[in-house]
Coordinates of N, CA and C in Angstrom, one line a residue:
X96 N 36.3 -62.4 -100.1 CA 36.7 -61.5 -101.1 C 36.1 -60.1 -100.8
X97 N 36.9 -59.4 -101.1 CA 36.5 -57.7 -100.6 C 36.3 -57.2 -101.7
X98 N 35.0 -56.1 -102.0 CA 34.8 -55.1 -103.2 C 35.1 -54.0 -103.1
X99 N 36.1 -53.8 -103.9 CA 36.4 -52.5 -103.6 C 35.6 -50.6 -103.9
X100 N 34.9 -50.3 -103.5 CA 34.2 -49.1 -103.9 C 35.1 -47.7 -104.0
X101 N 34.6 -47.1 -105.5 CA 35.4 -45.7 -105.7 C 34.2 -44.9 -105.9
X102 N 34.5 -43.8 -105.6 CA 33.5 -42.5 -106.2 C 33.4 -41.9 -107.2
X103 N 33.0 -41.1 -108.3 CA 32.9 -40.3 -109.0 C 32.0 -39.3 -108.2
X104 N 32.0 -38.1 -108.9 CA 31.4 -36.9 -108.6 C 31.0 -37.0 -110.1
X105 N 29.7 -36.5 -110.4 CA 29.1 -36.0 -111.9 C 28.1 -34.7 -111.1
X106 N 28.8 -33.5 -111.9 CA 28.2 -32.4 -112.1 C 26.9 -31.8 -113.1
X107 N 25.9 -31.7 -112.5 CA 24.6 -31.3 -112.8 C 24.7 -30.1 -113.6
X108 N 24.6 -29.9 -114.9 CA 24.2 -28.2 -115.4 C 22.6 -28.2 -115.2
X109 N 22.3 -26.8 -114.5 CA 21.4 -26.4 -115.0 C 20.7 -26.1 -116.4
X110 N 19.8 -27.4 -116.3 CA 19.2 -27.2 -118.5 C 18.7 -25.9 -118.8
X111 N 18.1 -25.0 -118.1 CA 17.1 -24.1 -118.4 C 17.3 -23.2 -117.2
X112 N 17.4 -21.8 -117.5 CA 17.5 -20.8 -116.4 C 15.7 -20.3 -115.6
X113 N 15.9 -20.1 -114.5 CA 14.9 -20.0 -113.8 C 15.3 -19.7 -112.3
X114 N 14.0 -19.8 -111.4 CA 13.9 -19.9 -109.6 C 14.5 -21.3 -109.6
X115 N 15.4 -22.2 -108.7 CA 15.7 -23.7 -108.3 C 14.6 -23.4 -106.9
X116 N 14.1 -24.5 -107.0 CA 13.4 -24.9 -106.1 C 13.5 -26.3 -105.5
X117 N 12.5 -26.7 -104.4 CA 13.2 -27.5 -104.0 C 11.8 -29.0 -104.8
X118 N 12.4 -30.0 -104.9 CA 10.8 -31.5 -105.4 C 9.7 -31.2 -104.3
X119 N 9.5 -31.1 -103.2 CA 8.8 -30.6 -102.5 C 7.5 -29.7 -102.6
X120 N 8.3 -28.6 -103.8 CA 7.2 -27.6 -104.0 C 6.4 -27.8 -105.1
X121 N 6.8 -28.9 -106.3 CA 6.4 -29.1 -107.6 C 5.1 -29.5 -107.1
X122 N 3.5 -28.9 -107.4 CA 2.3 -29.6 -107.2 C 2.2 -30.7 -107.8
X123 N 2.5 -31.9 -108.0 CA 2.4 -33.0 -108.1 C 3.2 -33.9 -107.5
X124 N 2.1 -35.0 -106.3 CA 2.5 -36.1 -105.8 C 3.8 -36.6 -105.9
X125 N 3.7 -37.1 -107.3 CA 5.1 -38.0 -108.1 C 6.6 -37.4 -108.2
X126 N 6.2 -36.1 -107.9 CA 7.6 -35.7 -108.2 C 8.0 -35.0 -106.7
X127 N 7.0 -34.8 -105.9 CA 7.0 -34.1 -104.4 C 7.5 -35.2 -103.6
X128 N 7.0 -36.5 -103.7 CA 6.9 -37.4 -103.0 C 8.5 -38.1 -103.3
X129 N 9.4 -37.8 -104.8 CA 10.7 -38.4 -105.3 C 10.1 -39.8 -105.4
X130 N 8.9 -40.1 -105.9 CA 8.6 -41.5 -106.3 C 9.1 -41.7 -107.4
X131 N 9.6 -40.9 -108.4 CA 10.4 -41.1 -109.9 C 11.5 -41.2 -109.1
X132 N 12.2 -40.1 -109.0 CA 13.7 -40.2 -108.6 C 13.6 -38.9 -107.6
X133 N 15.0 -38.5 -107.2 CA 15.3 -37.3 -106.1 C 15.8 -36.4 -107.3
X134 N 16.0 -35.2 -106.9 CA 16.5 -34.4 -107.3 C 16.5 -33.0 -107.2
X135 N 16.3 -32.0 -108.4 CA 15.8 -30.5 -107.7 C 14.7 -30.0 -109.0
X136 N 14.0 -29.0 -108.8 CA 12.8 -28.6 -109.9 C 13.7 -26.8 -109.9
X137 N 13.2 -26.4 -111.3 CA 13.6 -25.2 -111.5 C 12.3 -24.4 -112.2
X138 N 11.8 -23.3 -111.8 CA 10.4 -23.0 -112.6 C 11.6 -21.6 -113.4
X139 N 10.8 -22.4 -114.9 CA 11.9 -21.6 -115.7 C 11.6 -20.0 -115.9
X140 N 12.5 -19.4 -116.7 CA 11.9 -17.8 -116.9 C 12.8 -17.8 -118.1
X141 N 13.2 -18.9 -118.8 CA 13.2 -19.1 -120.1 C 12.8 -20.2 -121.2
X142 N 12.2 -20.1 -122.5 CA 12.0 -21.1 -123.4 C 13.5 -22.2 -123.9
X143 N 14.3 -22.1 -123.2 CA 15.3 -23.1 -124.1 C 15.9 -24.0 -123.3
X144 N 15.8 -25.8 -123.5 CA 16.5 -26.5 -122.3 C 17.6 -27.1 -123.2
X145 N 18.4 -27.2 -122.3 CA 20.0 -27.4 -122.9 C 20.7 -28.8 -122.0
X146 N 21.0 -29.4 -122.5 CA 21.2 -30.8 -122.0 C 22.5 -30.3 -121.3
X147 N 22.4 -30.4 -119.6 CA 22.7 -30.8 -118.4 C 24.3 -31.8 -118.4
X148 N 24.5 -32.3 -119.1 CA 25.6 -33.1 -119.1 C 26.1 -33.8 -120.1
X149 N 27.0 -34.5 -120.6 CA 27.8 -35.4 -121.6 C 26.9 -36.8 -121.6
X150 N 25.8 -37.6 -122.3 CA 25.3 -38.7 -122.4 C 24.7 -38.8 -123.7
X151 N 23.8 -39.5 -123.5 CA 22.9 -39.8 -124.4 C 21.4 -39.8 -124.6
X152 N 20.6 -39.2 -124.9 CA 19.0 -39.3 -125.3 C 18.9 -41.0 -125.1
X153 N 18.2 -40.9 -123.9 CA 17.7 -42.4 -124.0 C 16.1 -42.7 -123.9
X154 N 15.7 -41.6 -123.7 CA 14.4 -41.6 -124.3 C 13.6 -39.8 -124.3
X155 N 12.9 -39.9 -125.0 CA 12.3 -38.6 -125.3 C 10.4 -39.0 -126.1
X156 N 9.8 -38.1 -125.3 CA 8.2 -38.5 -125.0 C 8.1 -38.0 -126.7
X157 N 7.2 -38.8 -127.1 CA 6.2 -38.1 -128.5 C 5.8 -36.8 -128.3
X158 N 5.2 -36.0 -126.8 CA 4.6 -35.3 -126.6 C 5.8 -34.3 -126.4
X159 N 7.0 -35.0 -126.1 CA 7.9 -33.5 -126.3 C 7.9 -32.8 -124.5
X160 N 7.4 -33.6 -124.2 CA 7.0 -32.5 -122.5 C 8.4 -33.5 -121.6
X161 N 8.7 -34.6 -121.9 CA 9.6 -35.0 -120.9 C 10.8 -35.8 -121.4
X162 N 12.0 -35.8 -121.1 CA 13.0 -36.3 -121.7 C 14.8 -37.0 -120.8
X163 N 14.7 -38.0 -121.3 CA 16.5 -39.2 -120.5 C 17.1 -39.2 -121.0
X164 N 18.1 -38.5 -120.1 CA 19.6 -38.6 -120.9 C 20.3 -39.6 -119.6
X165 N 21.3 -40.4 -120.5 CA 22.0 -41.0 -119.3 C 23.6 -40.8 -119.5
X166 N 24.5 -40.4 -118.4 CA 25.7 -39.8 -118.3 C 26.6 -41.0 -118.8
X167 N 27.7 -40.7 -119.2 CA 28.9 -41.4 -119.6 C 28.7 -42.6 -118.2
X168 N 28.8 -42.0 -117.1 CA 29.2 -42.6 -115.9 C 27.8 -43.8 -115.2
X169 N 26.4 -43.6 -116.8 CA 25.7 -44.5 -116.6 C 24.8 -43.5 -115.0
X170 N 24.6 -42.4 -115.0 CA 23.5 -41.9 -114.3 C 22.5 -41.5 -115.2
X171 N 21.2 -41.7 -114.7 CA 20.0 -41.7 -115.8 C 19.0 -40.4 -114.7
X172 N 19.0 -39.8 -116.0 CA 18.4 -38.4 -115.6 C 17.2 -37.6 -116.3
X173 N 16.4 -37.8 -115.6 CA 14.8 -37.6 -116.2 C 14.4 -35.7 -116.0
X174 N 14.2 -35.6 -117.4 CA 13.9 -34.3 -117.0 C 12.4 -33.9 -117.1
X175 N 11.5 -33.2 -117.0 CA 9.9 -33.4 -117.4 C 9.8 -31.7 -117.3
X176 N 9.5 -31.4 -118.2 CA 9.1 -29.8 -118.6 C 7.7 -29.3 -118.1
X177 N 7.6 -29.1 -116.8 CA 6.0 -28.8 -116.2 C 5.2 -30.5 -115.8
X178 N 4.4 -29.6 -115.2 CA 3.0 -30.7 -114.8 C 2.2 -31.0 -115.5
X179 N 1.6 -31.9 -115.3 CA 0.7 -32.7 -116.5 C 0.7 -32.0 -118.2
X180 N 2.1 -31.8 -118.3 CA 2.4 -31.3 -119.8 C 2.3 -32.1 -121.1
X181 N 2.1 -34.0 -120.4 CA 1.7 -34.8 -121.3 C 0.1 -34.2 -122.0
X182 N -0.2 -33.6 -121.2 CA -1.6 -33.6 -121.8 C -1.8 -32.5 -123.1
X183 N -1.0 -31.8 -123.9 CA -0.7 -30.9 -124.5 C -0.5 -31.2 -125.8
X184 N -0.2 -32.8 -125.8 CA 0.3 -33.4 -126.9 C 1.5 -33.3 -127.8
X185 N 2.6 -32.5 -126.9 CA 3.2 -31.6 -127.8 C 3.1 -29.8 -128.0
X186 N 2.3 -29.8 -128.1 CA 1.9 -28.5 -128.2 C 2.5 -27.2 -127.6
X187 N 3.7 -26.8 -127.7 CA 4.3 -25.3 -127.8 C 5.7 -26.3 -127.1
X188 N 6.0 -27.1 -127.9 CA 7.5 -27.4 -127.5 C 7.5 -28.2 -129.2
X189 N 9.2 -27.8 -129.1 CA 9.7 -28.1 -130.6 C 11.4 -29.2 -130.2
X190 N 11.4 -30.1 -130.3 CA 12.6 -31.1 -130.1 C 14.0 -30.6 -131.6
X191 N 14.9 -30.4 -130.5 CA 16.2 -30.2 -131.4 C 17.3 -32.0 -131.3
X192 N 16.7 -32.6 -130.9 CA 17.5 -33.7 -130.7 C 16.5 -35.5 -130.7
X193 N 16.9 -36.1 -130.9 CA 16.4 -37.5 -131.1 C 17.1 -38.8 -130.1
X194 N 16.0 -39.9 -130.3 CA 16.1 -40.8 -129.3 C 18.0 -41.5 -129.7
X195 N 18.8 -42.0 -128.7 CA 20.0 -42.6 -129.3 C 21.2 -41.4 -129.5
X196 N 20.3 -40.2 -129.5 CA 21.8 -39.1 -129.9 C 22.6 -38.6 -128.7
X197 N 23.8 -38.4 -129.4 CA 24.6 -38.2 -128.1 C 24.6 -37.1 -128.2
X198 N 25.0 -36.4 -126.5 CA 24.4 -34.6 -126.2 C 25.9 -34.1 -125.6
X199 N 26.2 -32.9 -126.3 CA 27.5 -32.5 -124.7 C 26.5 -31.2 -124.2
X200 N 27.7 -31.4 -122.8 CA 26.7 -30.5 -121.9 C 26.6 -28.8 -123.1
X201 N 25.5 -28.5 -122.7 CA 24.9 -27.2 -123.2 C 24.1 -27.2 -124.6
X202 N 24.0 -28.1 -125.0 CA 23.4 -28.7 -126.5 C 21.8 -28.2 -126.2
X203 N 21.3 -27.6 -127.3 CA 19.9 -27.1 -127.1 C 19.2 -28.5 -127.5
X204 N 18.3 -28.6 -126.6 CA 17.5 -30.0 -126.4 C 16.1 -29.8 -127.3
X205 N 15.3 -28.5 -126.2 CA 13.9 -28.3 -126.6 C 13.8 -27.2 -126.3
X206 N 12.6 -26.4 -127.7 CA 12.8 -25.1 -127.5 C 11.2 -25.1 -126.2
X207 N 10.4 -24.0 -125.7 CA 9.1 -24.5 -124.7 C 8.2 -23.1 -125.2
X208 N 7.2 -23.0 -125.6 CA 6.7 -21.8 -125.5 C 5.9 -21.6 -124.4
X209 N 6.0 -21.0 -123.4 CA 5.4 -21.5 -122.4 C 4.6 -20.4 -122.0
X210 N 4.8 -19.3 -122.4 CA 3.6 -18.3 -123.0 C 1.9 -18.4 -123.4
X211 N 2.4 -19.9 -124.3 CA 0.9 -20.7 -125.2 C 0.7 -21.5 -123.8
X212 N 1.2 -22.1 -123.4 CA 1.4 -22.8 -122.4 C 0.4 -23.0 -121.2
X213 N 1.5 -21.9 -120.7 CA 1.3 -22.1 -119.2 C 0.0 -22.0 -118.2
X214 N -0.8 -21.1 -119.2 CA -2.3 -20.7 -119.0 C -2.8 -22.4 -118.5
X215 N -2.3 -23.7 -119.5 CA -3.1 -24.5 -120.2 C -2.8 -25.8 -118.9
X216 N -2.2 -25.6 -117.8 CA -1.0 -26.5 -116.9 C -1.5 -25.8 -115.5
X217 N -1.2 -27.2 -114.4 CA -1.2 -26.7 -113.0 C -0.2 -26.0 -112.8
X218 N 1.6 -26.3 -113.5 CA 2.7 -25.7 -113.3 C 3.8 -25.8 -114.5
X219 N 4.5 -24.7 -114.5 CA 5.7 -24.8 -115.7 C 7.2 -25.3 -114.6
X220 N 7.1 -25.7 -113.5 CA 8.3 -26.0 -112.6 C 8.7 -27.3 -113.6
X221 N 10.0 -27.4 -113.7 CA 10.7 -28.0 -113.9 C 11.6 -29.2 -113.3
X222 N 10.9 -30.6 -113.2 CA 12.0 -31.4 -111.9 C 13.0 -31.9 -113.2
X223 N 14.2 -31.9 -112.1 CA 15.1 -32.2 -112.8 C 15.7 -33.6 -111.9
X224 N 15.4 -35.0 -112.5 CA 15.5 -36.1 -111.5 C 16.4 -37.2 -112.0
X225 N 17.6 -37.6 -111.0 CA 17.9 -38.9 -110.7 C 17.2 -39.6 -111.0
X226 N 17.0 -40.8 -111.7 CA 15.9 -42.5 -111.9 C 16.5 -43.2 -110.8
X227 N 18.0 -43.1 -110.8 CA 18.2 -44.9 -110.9 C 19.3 -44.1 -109.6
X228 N 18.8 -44.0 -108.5 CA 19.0 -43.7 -107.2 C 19.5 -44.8 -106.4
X229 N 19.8 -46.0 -106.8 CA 20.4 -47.2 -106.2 C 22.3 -46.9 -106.7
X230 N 22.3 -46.3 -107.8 CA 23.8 -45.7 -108.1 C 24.3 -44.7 -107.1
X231 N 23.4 -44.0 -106.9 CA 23.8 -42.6 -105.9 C 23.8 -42.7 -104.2
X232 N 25.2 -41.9 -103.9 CA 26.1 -42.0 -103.1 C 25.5 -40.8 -102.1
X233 N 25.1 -39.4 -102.8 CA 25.2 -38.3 -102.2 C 24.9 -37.3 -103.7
X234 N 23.7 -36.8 -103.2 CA 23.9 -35.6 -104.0 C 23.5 -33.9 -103.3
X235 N 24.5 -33.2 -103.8 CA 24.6 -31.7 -103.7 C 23.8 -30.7 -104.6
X236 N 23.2 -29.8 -103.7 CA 22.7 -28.8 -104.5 C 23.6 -27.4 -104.1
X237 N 23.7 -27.2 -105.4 CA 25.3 -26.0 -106.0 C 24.7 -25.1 -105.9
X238 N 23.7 -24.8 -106.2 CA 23.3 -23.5 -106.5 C 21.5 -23.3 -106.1
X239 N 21.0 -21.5 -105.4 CA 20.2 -22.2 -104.5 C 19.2 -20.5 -105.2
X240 N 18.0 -19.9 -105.5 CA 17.4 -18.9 -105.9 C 17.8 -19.1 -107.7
X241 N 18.4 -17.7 -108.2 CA 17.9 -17.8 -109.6 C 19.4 -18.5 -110.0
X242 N 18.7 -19.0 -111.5 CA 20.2 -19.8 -112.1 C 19.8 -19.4 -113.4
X243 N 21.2 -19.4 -114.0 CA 21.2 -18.9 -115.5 C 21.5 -20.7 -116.1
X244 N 20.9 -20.7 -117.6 CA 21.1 -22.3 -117.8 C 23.1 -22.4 -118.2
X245 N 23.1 -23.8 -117.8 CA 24.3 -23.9 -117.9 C 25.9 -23.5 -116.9
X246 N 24.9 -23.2 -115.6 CA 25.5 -23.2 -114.3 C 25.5 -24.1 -113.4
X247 N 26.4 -24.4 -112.7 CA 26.5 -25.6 -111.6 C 25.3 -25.8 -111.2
X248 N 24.3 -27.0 -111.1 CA 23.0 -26.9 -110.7 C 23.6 -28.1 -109.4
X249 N 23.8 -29.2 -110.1 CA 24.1 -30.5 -108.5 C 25.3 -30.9 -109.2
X250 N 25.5 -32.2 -108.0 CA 26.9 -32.5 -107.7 C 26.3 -33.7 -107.1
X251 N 26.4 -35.2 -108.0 CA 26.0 -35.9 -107.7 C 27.3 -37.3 -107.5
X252 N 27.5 -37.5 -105.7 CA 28.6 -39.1 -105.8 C 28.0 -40.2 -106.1
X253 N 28.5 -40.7 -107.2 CA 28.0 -42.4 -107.6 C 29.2 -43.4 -107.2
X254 N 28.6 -44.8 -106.3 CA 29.6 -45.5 -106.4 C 30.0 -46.7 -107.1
X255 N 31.2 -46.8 -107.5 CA 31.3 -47.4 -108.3 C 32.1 -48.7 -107.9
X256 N 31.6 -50.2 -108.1 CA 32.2 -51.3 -108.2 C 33.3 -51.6 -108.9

């Protein structure tokens, strides 16, 4: 018996305007190394992240520093606001949205003060990551220096059974 495989394409918004950089440059191991997932980091030059695509909050930290949405199409996408930002407790980020809610692309997620911040952090870069990398086919980076939020960021093929 033969399986037949199709593609989708799901298009990445950029959550937050900033430099795109590449996981490579993010000072930390875990996210340089794509031991979470693959993807791209953006070091922002604004406070407001805006949900990236059509899904669902499937999880969001107490501390507010990192947050999964997973796409209609079942892509699960981790976003993490800076480096070791767990350690903050929260502190200069404010949640517009909750665990279970559904998001369309451009929906304000979290506001970041990152002013109070950034002093307090190795980095405010931003990875923006694939988890579940056994779905993915190919992914594209659309857009390469500064991005305004809510511009083509990736272009991700999933294949589908």
């Amino acid at each position: 018996m033969f399986k037949f495989f199709t593609h989708k394409k799901v298009t990445i918004k950029a959550p937050i305007s900033g430099i795109v950089s590449e996981l490579s440059e993010v000072p930390d191991d875990v996210f340089a190394q794509k031991i979470v997932g693959d993807g791209i980091a953006i070091n922002p030059t604004d406070n407001t992240l805006y949900s990236p695509v059509k899904g669902k909050i499937v999880q969001i930290f107490p501390t507010l520093h990192a947050l999964g949405i997973e796409t209609e199409e079942g892509l699960e996408i981790l976003i993490h606001l800076g480096v070791d930002t767990v350690e903050l407790k929260g502190e200069g980020f404010t949640s517009f949205v909750e665990k279970d809610q559904q998001v369309d692309v451009g929906d304000k997620l979290i506001e970041i003060d990152w002013n109070s911040i950034k002093h307090k952090v190795p980095s405010i870069m931003t990875p923006i990551l694939i988890t579940n990398m056994d779905k993915v086919d190919k992914i594209e980076i659309l857009k390469s220096g500064e991005i305004k939020a809510k511009e083509d960021l990736l272009s991700v093929t999933i294949e589908r059974a």
